[in-house]
């Protein structure tokens, strides 16, 4: 069964500092990988996705993520965090080539200090 | 930009009552999903729907739950007899038949069962 682990429940960074949110997955083959962001009281917005090709993917709002097969990881990064990035971030995995369910991690809450 | 919409944004109901949560997926999408998020927990898959039938469902999706696409635009989730533990945020999502089948989420309906 597929699963996702986000080991950091809560991270605080200063505005302007760099950010890395960790995500590890368990899946029998190469999965589809996604990062979603949820602002308070809002739905889930897709930040970026990986399904093939270049293992470094670019997303919206200046975010990027790198797929590392050897480490079963898909960490999210941003070089300089803005106060508006404060939100909850979810990593998710889906089966390749299908429209099947997404399995989410437990999320990482990002707090940004000024 | 097209988006998934959900109504109502907040529903309060008494235990044992039936509720219907409504979603309007993105118009050219073919795959539809319901997920739920109990407060403070991760997003969990409930059911996926394609070609007017359920494609996949989780163990959470028991006989109390049903889904329907009553017309060409709406996608509904019905809970027949609500329990306290059904209190959660319910998200609808939809995806197109693309390479990665990325899912686009609505803003959610917060269901409170008293």
XYZ file of N, CA and C in Angstrom:
684
model
N 0.840 -1.192 0.000
C 0.000 0.000 0.000
C 0.878 1.245 0.000
N 0.413 2.269 -0.681
C 1.198 3.483 -0.746
C 1.035 4.276 0.542
N 2.101 5.015 0.911
C 2.036 5.863 2.100
C 2.984 7.029 1.929
N 2.748 8.063 2.705
C 3.567 9.271 2.665
C 3.888 9.673 4.094
N 5.138 10.040 4.312
C 5.572 10.512 5.625
C 6.115 11.922 5.505
N 5.564 12.802 6.306
C 6.103 14.144 6.434
C 6.585 14.266 7.876
N 7.873 14.167 8.097
C 8.363 14.049 9.470
C 8.259 15.311 10.306
N 8.129 16.450 9.647
C 8.072 17.718 10.384
C 6.634 18.188 10.486
N 6.117 18.233 11.710
C 4.731 18.658 11.896
C 4.617 20.171 11.776
N 5.635 20.867 12.309
C 5.575 22.322 12.383
C 6.987 22.867 12.148
N 7.095 23.843 11.255
C 8.384 24.487 10.986
C 8.189 25.991 11.038
N 9.136 26.679 11.663
C 9.119 28.138 11.704
C 10.377 28.651 11.024
N 10.197 29.561 10.090
C 11.341 30.188 9.436
C 11.143 31.694 9.414
N 12.232 32.414 9.290
C 12.156 33.867 9.172
C 11.909 34.241 7.718
N 11.203 35.317 7.535
C 10.973 35.798 6.170
C 12.323 36.067 5.501
N 12.425 35.586 4.251
C 13.685 35.742 3.522
C 14.602 34.555 3.633
N 14.368 33.708 4.620
C 15.199 32.517 4.784
C 14.767 31.446 3.798
N 15.639 30.469 3.599
C 15.302 29.359 2.713
C 14.466 28.330 3.471
N 13.790 27.485 2.692
C 12.866 26.515 3.269
C 13.043 25.165 2.598
N 12.999 24.116 3.392
C 12.911 22.773 2.833
C 11.942 21.966 3.677
N 10.914 21.445 3.046
C 9.944 20.572 3.713
C 10.157 19.153 3.203
N 10.246 18.236 4.136
C 10.585 16.864 3.779
C 9.355 16.012 3.505
N 9.531 15.105 2.563
C 8.485 14.151 2.217
C 9.144 12.846 1.796
N 8.745 11.763 2.422
C 9.183 10.435 2.009
C 7.960 9.597 1.667
N 8.083 8.795 0.650
C 6.935 8.010 0.223
C 7.297 6.538 0.192
N 6.250 5.736 0.214
C 6.408 4.296 0.043
C 5.464 3.873 -1.067
N 6.048 3.278 -2.102
C 5.234 2.884 -3.254
C 5.988 1.830 -4.025
N 5.280 0.898 -4.629
C 5.926 -0.236 -5.268
C 6.708 0.100 -6.516
N 6.350 1.177 -7.183
C 7.026 1.566 -8.419
C 7.232 3.072 -8.363
N 7.552 3.674 -9.467
C 7.702 5.135 -9.477
C 6.314 5.768 -9.471
N 6.036 6.555 -8.490
C 4.687 7.108 -8.366
C 4.557 8.475 -9.023
N 3.358 8.974 -9.022
C 3.141 10.396 -9.248
C 3.243 11.070 -7.884
N 3.887 12.210 -7.815
C 4.089 12.914 -6.555
C 3.604 14.345 -6.677
N 2.999 14.825 -5.628
C 2.383 16.147 -5.636
C 2.671 16.865 -4.316
N 2.719 18.180 -4.407
C 2.673 19.021 -3.223
C 1.472 19.955 -3.347
N 0.687 19.998 -2.263
C -0.454 20.898 -2.188
C -0.240 21.834 -1.007
N -0.826 23.028 -1.107
C -0.789 23.979 -0.004
C -2.211 24.318 0.410
N -2.404 24.434 1.710
C -3.722 24.767 2.256
C -3.578 25.958 3.190
N -4.126 27.087 2.783
C -4.161 28.246 3.665
C -5.344 28.104 4.610
N -5.308 28.770 5.753
C -6.380 28.601 6.747
C -7.767 28.820 6.145
N -8.641 27.861 6.346
C -10.011 27.967 5.865
C -10.170 27.799 4.367
N -9.101 27.435 3.703
C -9.140 27.307 2.249
C -9.018 25.848 1.822
N -9.218 25.650 0.521
C -9.036 24.310 -0.026
C -7.577 24.015 -0.308
N -7.338 22.963 -1.053
C -5.996 22.514 -1.386
C -5.614 23.035 -2.764
N -4.502 23.734 -2.821
C -4.034 24.261 -4.094
C -2.794 23.484 -4.526
N -2.787 23.027 -5.775
C -1.654 22.278 -6.290
C -0.463 23.204 -6.507
N 0.652 22.882 -5.858
C 1.872 23.672 -6.013
C 2.724 23.151 -7.174
N 2.906 21.849 -7.204
C 3.720 21.242 -8.259
C 3.506 19.745 -8.271
N 4.001 19.127 -9.347
C 3.829 17.689 -9.496
C 5.047 17.100 -10.202
N 5.287 15.816 -9.935
C 6.300 15.066 -10.668
C 5.663 13.796 -11.193
N 5.859 13.547 -12.502
C 5.421 12.251 -12.993
C 6.446 11.597 -13.897
N 7.368 12.356 -14.486
C 8.432 11.742 -15.276
C 9.427 12.826 -15.651
N 10.560 12.408 -16.228
C 11.498 13.387 -16.762
C 12.388 13.997 -15.706
N 12.668 15.266 -15.863
C 13.567 15.986 -14.968
C 13.124 15.814 -13.515
N 14.063 15.421 -12.683
C 13.692 15.145 -11.287
C 13.549 16.411 -10.458
N 13.951 17.545 -10.982
C 13.743 18.825 -10.299
C 12.583 19.515 -10.998
N 11.517 19.702 -10.275
C 10.320 20.298 -10.877
C 10.049 21.661 -10.266
N 9.585 22.539 -11.113
C 9.264 23.896 -10.677
C 7.752 24.016 -10.513
N 7.357 24.795 -9.553
C 5.935 24.986 -9.327
C 5.575 26.455 -9.258
N 4.388 26.692 -8.737
C 3.937 28.071 -8.599
C 4.532 28.694 -7.343
N 4.455 29.990 -7.266
C 4.874 30.765 -6.096
C 6.361 30.578 -5.772
N 7.175 30.206 -6.748
C 8.609 30.089 -6.526
C 9.064 28.801 -5.859
N 8.176 27.844 -5.717
C 8.529 26.570 -5.099
C 9.117 25.598 -6.131
N 9.963 24.715 -5.648
C 10.489 23.628 -6.444
C 10.587 22.384 -5.572
N 10.668 21.240 -6.219
C 10.824 19.987 -5.478
C 11.714 19.059 -6.279
N 12.420 18.219 -5.566
C 13.327 17.284 -6.217
C 12.959 15.858 -5.873
N 12.754 15.053 -6.893
C 12.462 13.635 -6.730
C 13.778 12.868 -6.654
N 13.955 12.144 -5.552
C 15.144 11.308 -5.399
C 14.692 9.870 -5.191
N 14.793 9.093 -6.256
C 14.317 7.707 -6.208
C 15.062 6.894 -5.151
N 16.374 7.113 -5.058
C 17.186 6.312 -4.131
C 16.799 6.550 -2.682
N 16.267 7.719 -2.405
C 15.882 8.060 -1.033
C 14.367 8.037 -0.838
N 13.637 7.705 -1.892
C 12.156 7.736 -1.833
C 11.683 9.064 -1.248
N 12.264 10.141 -1.765
C 11.923 11.455 -1.217
C 11.474 12.414 -2.310
N 10.750 13.399 -1.876
C 10.252 14.448 -2.791
C 10.145 15.712 -1.953
N 11.266 16.306 -1.622
C 11.311 17.455 -0.726
C 10.986 18.746 -1.452
N 10.268 19.589 -0.772
C 9.847 20.878 -1.308
C 10.802 21.962 -0.819
N 11.170 22.860 -1.718
C 12.118 23.912 -1.352
C 11.667 25.260 -1.887
N 12.129 26.287 -1.180
C 11.958 27.650 -1.668
C 13.150 28.451 -1.176
N 13.818 29.194 -2.050
C 15.045 29.886 -1.642
C 14.817 31.038 -0.680
N 13.672 31.704 -0.784
C 13.411 32.854 0.068
C 11.922 32.906 0.388
N 11.616 32.673 1.645
C 10.214 32.553 2.057
C 9.597 33.937 2.286
N 8.343 34.060 1.906
C 7.578 35.294 2.117
C 6.546 35.036 3.204
N 6.136 36.096 3.912
C 5.178 35.910 5.006
C 3.893 35.235 4.515
N 3.542 35.480 3.241
C 2.307 34.903 2.705
C 2.411 33.395 2.459
N 3.606 32.835 2.614
C 3.765 31.387 2.444
C 3.317 30.612 3.674
N 3.007 31.297 4.750
C 2.542 30.608 5.956
C 1.258 29.851 5.643
N 1.288 28.541 5.846
C 0.165 27.681 5.459
C 0.514 26.257 5.877
N -0.360 25.333 5.512
C -0.066 23.914 5.719
C 0.253 23.294 4.372
N 1.283 22.484 4.348
C 1.764 21.887 3.106
C 1.623 20.379 3.184
N 1.015 19.824 2.145
C 0.773 18.390 2.092
C 1.474 17.781 0.888
N 2.193 16.710 1.135
C 2.768 15.895 0.083
C 1.795 14.751 -0.198
N 1.671 14.362 -1.452
C 0.735 13.292 -1.802
C 1.327 12.410 -2.884
N 0.925 11.167 -2.884
C 1.382 10.202 -3.878
C 0.183 9.569 -4.563
N 0.315 9.324 -5.860
C -0.743 8.680 -6.623
C -0.147 7.624 -7.530
N -0.969 6.704 -7.960
C -0.500 5.641 -8.844
C -0.261 6.189 -10.246
N 0.794 5.746 -10.888
C 1.136 6.234 -12.219
C 0.109 5.784 -13.255
N -0.182 6.677 -14.152
C -0.983 6.302 -15.314
C -2.442 6.048 -15.042
N -2.894 6.426 -13.874
C -4.307 6.193 -13.555
C -4.880 7.423 -12.882
N -6.164 7.444 -12.797
C -6.845 8.532 -12.089
C -7.245 8.084 -10.698
N -6.418 7.286 -10.088
C -6.780 6.729 -8.789
C -6.535 7.722 -7.662
N -6.822 7.293 -6.466
C -6.780 8.153 -5.289
C -5.390 8.711 -5.037
N -5.381 9.824 -4.314
C -4.151 10.348 -3.758
C -4.072 9.939 -2.295
N -2.865 9.611 -1.880
C -2.601 9.355 -0.468
C -1.766 10.513 0.040
N -2.257 11.136 1.106
C -1.618 12.336 1.632
C -0.780 12.029 2.863
N 0.236 12.864 3.059
C 0.937 12.877 4.328
C 0.144 13.675 5.349
N 0.670 13.717 6.550
C -0.033 14.384 7.639
C 0.121 15.897 7.606
N 0.980 16.398 6.724
C 1.107 17.836 6.561
C 2.192 18.443 7.428
N 2.725 19.563 6.953
C 3.669 20.374 7.725
C 3.132 21.788 7.777
N 2.972 22.273 8.990
C 2.491 23.649 9.152
C 3.682 24.583 9.162
N 3.683 25.535 8.250
C 4.776 26.499 8.138
C 4.368 27.817 8.760
N 5.182 28.262 9.681
C 4.993 29.583 10.268
C 6.152 30.466 9.812
N 5.856 31.689 9.423
C 6.884 32.622 8.960
C 6.936 33.806 9.913
N 8.103 34.053 10.458
C 8.262 35.199 11.352
C 8.879 36.372 10.587
N 8.460 37.557 10.982
C 8.936 38.768 10.265
C 10.241 39.286 10.832
N -9.847 31.389 -14.557
C -9.384 30.006 -14.527
C -10.485 29.121 -13.945
N -10.789 28.011 -14.600
C -11.854 27.142 -14.079
C -11.486 26.591 -12.714
N -12.495 26.377 -11.876
C -12.241 25.852 -10.547
C -13.392 24.966 -10.107
N -13.094 24.152 -9.118
C -14.100 23.301 -8.509
C -14.820 24.125 -7.446
N -16.138 24.070 -7.442
C -16.898 24.785 -6.428
C -17.677 23.787 -5.578
N -17.913 24.172 -4.319
C -18.644 23.310 -3.399
C -19.650 24.139 -2.603
N -20.806 23.538 -2.359
C -21.820 24.168 -1.520
C -22.451 23.132 -0.595
N -22.840 23.523 0.618
C -22.550 24.821 1.221
C -21.116 24.867 1.717
N -20.694 26.004 2.194
C -19.342 26.084 2.754
C -19.321 25.499 4.160
N -20.453 25.618 4.859
C -20.552 25.078 6.209
C -21.960 24.528 6.412
N -22.031 23.302 6.917
C -23.316 22.653 7.173
C -23.316 22.121 8.601
N -24.334 22.505 9.334
C -24.505 21.978 10.690
C -25.735 21.091 10.680
N -25.620 19.900 11.216
C -26.737 18.967 11.209
C -26.771 18.188 12.508
N -27.908 17.633 12.808
C -28.027 16.817 14.026
C -27.724 15.365 13.689
N -27.205 14.679 14.672
C -26.892 13.268 14.517
C -28.129 12.507 14.028
N -27.910 11.637 13.053
C -29.008 10.852 12.512
C -29.666 11.465 11.289
N -29.388 12.723 11.022
C -29.982 13.381 9.851
C -29.183 13.063 8.594
N -29.859 13.208 7.472
C -29.205 13.020 6.174
C -28.653 14.357 5.685
N -27.475 14.314 5.087
C -26.934 15.531 4.474
C -26.477 15.220 3.054
N -26.561 16.228 2.223
C -26.055 16.132 0.853
C -25.080 17.276 0.635
N -23.883 16.921 0.271
C -22.859 17.906 -0.036
C -22.720 17.974 -1.550
N -22.652 19.187 -2.053
C -22.678 19.378 -3.507
C -21.365 19.944 -4.038
N -21.056 19.528 -5.227
C -19.812 19.918 -5.886
C -20.101 20.143 -7.366
N -19.468 21.161 -7.922
C -19.477 21.334 -9.370
C -18.037 21.220 -9.833
N -17.681 20.079 -10.453
C -16.300 19.895 -10.925
C -15.990 20.806 -12.100
N -14.737 20.856 -12.482
C -14.327 21.593 -13.658
C -14.962 20.944 -14.884
N -15.450 21.763 -15.801
C -16.422 21.303 -16.793
C -15.914 20.203 -17.728
N -14.673 20.166 -18.122
C -14.224 19.128 -19.052
C -13.548 17.956 -18.341
N -13.665 17.903 -17.027
C -13.054 16.807 -16.277
C -13.963 15.586 -16.271
N -13.331 14.424 -16.180
C -14.067 13.167 -16.280
C -14.038 12.341 -15.002
N -13.096 12.659 -14.108
C -12.896 11.869 -12.891
C -13.210 12.741 -11.688
N -13.933 12.176 -10.739
C -14.408 12.955 -9.604
C -14.118 12.199 -8.314
N -13.854 12.965 -7.272
C -13.395 12.375 -6.017
C -14.010 13.115 -4.836
N -14.137 12.388 -3.740
C -14.406 12.999 -2.439
C -13.327 12.565 -1.465
N -12.861 13.550 -0.697
C -11.917 13.316 0.380
C -12.484 13.982 1.629
N -11.988 13.572 2.778
C -12.367 14.284 3.993
C -11.128 14.533 4.847
N -11.249 15.550 5.692
C -10.159 15.903 6.596
C -10.770 16.203 7.961
N -10.623 15.281 8.873
C -11.037 15.532 10.250
C -10.082 16.549 10.840
N -10.616 17.434 11.671
C -9.825 18.543 12.204
C -8.492 18.067 12.782
N -7.412 18.651 12.287
C -6.090 18.325 12.806
C -5.479 17.064 12.230
N -6.195 16.408 11.311
C -5.674 15.166 10.749
C -5.413 15.323 9.254
N -4.940 14.252 8.651
C -4.593 14.361 7.235
C -5.812 14.167 6.346
N -5.652 14.537 5.114
C -6.705 14.375 4.121
C -6.807 12.887 3.752
N -8.039 12.367 3.788
C -8.247 10.943 3.519
C -9.176 10.762 2.323
N -8.840 9.828 1.488
C -9.647 9.493 0.319
C -10.928 8.783 0.746
N -12.025 9.159 0.117
C -13.298 8.458 0.344
C -13.685 7.619 -0.871
N -13.796 8.292 -2.032
C -14.348 7.605 -3.191
C -13.930 8.317 -4.465
N -13.803 7.548 -5.537
C -13.607 8.135 -6.861
C -14.711 7.638 -7.786
N -14.979 8.410 -8.820
C -16.170 8.191 -9.648
C -15.819 8.512 -11.083
N -16.173 7.594 -11.981
C -15.886 7.797 -13.403
C -16.942 7.082 -14.224
N -17.378 7.723 -15.264
C -18.339 7.102 -16.189
C -19.578 6.623 -15.437
N -20.030 7.457 -14.517
C -21.265 7.206 -13.765
C -21.226 6.006 -12.843
N -20.034 5.625 -12.437
C -19.967 4.592 -11.423
C -18.734 4.789 -10.531
N -18.803 4.175 -9.363
C -17.687 4.257 -8.431
C -16.515 3.457 -8.976
N -15.348 4.090 -9.029
C -14.123 3.421 -9.479
C -13.398 2.758 -8.314
N -13.388 3.462 -7.206
C -12.620 3.001 -6.043
C -13.242 3.643 -4.807
N -13.217 2.931 -3.703
C -13.690 3.521 -2.456
C -12.834 3.005 -1.312
N -12.771 3.818 -0.267
C -11.996 3.428 0.898
C -12.894 2.713 1.896
N -12.270 2.197 2.926
C -13.046 1.495 3.957
C -13.916 2.469 4.748
N -13.590 3.757 4.681
C -14.427 4.756 5.343
C -15.785 4.848 4.641
N -15.794 4.652 3.363
C -16.992 4.833 2.526
C -17.890 3.611 2.680
N -18.642 3.596 3.780
C -19.508 2.445 4.035
C -20.912 2.714 3.487
N -21.860 1.897 3.896
C -23.213 1.981 3.331
C -23.933 3.284 3.674
N -23.403 4.028 4.609
C -24.018 5.308 4.954
C -23.728 6.383 3.904
N -22.734 6.126 3.081
C -22.319 7.104 2.084
C -22.793 6.686 0.693
N -23.101 7.672 -0.124
C -23.370 7.403 -1.528
C -22.971 8.633 -2.334
N -22.678 8.400 -3.607
C -22.344 9.502 -4.499
C -23.213 9.409 -5.734
N -23.380 10.568 -6.354
C -24.247 10.627 -7.511
C -23.826 11.794 -8.377
N -24.033 11.604 -9.687
C -23.870 12.716 -10.608
C -25.242 12.915 -11.243
N -26.092 13.693 -10.597
C -27.501 13.762 -10.991
C -27.735 14.443 -12.336
N -26.792 15.269 -12.754
C -26.913 15.932 -14.054
C -25.521 16.102 -14.619
N -25.385 16.896 -15.664
C -24.091 17.004 -16.319
C -23.074 17.844 -15.594
N -23.484 18.470 -14.473
C -22.524 19.367 -13.839
C -22.283 19.070 -12.365
N -23.270 18.566 -11.644
C -23.131 18.376 -10.209
C -22.616 16.984 -9.849
N -21.940 16.934 -8.726
C -21.460 15.674 -8.162
C -21.729 15.761 -6.673
N -22.514 14.827 -6.138
C -22.948 14.953 -4.751
C -22.463 13.795 -3.889
N -22.297 14.100 -2.618
C -21.996 13.104 -1.598
C -23.131 13.143 -0.591
N -23.761 11.991 -0.367
C -24.843 11.898 0.595
C -24.395 11.044 1.768
N -24.686 11.554 2.954
C -24.487 10.752 4.163
C -25.874 10.513 4.727
N -26.267 9.255 4.803
C -27.675 8.920 5.110
C -28.054 9.227 6.543
N -27.255 8.866 7.472
C -27.569 9.050 8.886
C -26.280 9.464 9.581
N -26.130 10.767 9.757
C -24.839 11.280 10.205
C -24.520 10.885 11.640
N -23.234 10.697 11.880
C -22.724 10.407 13.216
C -21.807 11.557 13.632
N -21.552 11.630 14.924
C -20.653 12.679 15.412
C -19.300 12.621 14.714
N -18.832 11.405 14.474
C -17.513 11.235 13.874
C -17.451 11.583 12.387
N -18.598 11.924 11.802
C -18.598 12.402 10.413
C -18.239 13.880 10.322
N -18.143 14.539 11.457
C -17.749 15.946 11.452
C -16.344 16.072 10.868
N -16.237 16.845 9.815
C -14.968 16.958 9.089
C -15.142 18.005 7.994
N -14.026 18.303 7.334
C -14.073 19.097 6.113
C -14.107 18.103 4.960
N -15.045 18.271 4.060
C -15.170 17.370 2.916
C -14.754 18.117 1.653
N -13.799 17.545 0.958
C -13.293 18.146 -0.263
C -13.726 17.328 -1.474
N -14.161 18.028 -2.474
C -14.412 17.446 -3.773
C -13.215 17.755 -4.667
N -12.890 16.860 -5.566
C -11.803 17.093 -6.519
C -12.201 16.529 -7.866
N -11.560 17.039 -8.907
C -11.794 16.486 -10.235
C -10.489 16.477 -11.019
N -10.422 15.604 -12.005
C -9.236 15.556 -12.864
C -9.656 15.214 -14.285
N -8.788 15.611 -15.201
C -9.003 15.313 -16.613
C -8.165 14.100 -16.997
N -8.407 13.577 -18.182
C -7.594 12.465 -18.684
C -6.344 13.049 -19.310
N -5.350 13.308 -18.439
C -4.079 13.843 -18.915
C -2.969 12.891 -18.497
N -1.756 13.285 -18.769
C -0.625 12.412 -18.440
C -0.529 12.138 -16.951
N -0.799 13.142 -16.179
C -0.569 13.005 -14.744
C -1.841 12.978 -13.901
N -2.993 13.195 -14.540
C -4.259 13.121 -13.815
C -4.260 13.963 -12.546
N -3.607 15.137 -12.594
C -3.586 15.918 -11.360
C -4.990 16.320 -10.962
N -5.215 16.279 -9.665
C -6.532 16.543 -9.122
C -6.606 17.980 -8.623
N -7.721 18.614 -8.964
C -7.978 19.985 -8.542
C -9.082 19.950 -7.496
N -8.814 20.604 -6.382
C -9.699 20.522 -5.234
C -10.576 21.750 -5.100
N -11.775 21.528 -4.590
C -12.646 22.620 -4.217
C -12.281 23.166 -2.851
N -12.972 24.209 -2.419
C -12.656 24.863 -1.148
C -13.118 24.080 0.076
N -13.966 23.081 -0.127
C -14.407 22.250 0.982
C -15.736 22.668 1.574
N -16.389 21.702 2.193
C -17.586 21.943 3.016
C -17.269 21.458 4.412
N -17.410 22.363 5.365
C -17.205 21.949 6.759
C -18.513 21.404 7.295
N -18.523 20.131 7.642
C -19.713 19.487 8.195
C -19.539 19.347 9.693
N -20.509 19.879 10.426
C -20.511 19.753 11.879
C -21.754 18.975 12.282
N -21.546 17.849 12.937
C -22.656 17.014 13.405
C -22.766 17.185 14.911
N -23.956 17.582 15.365
C -24.144 17.838 16.808
C -25.041 16.783 17.445
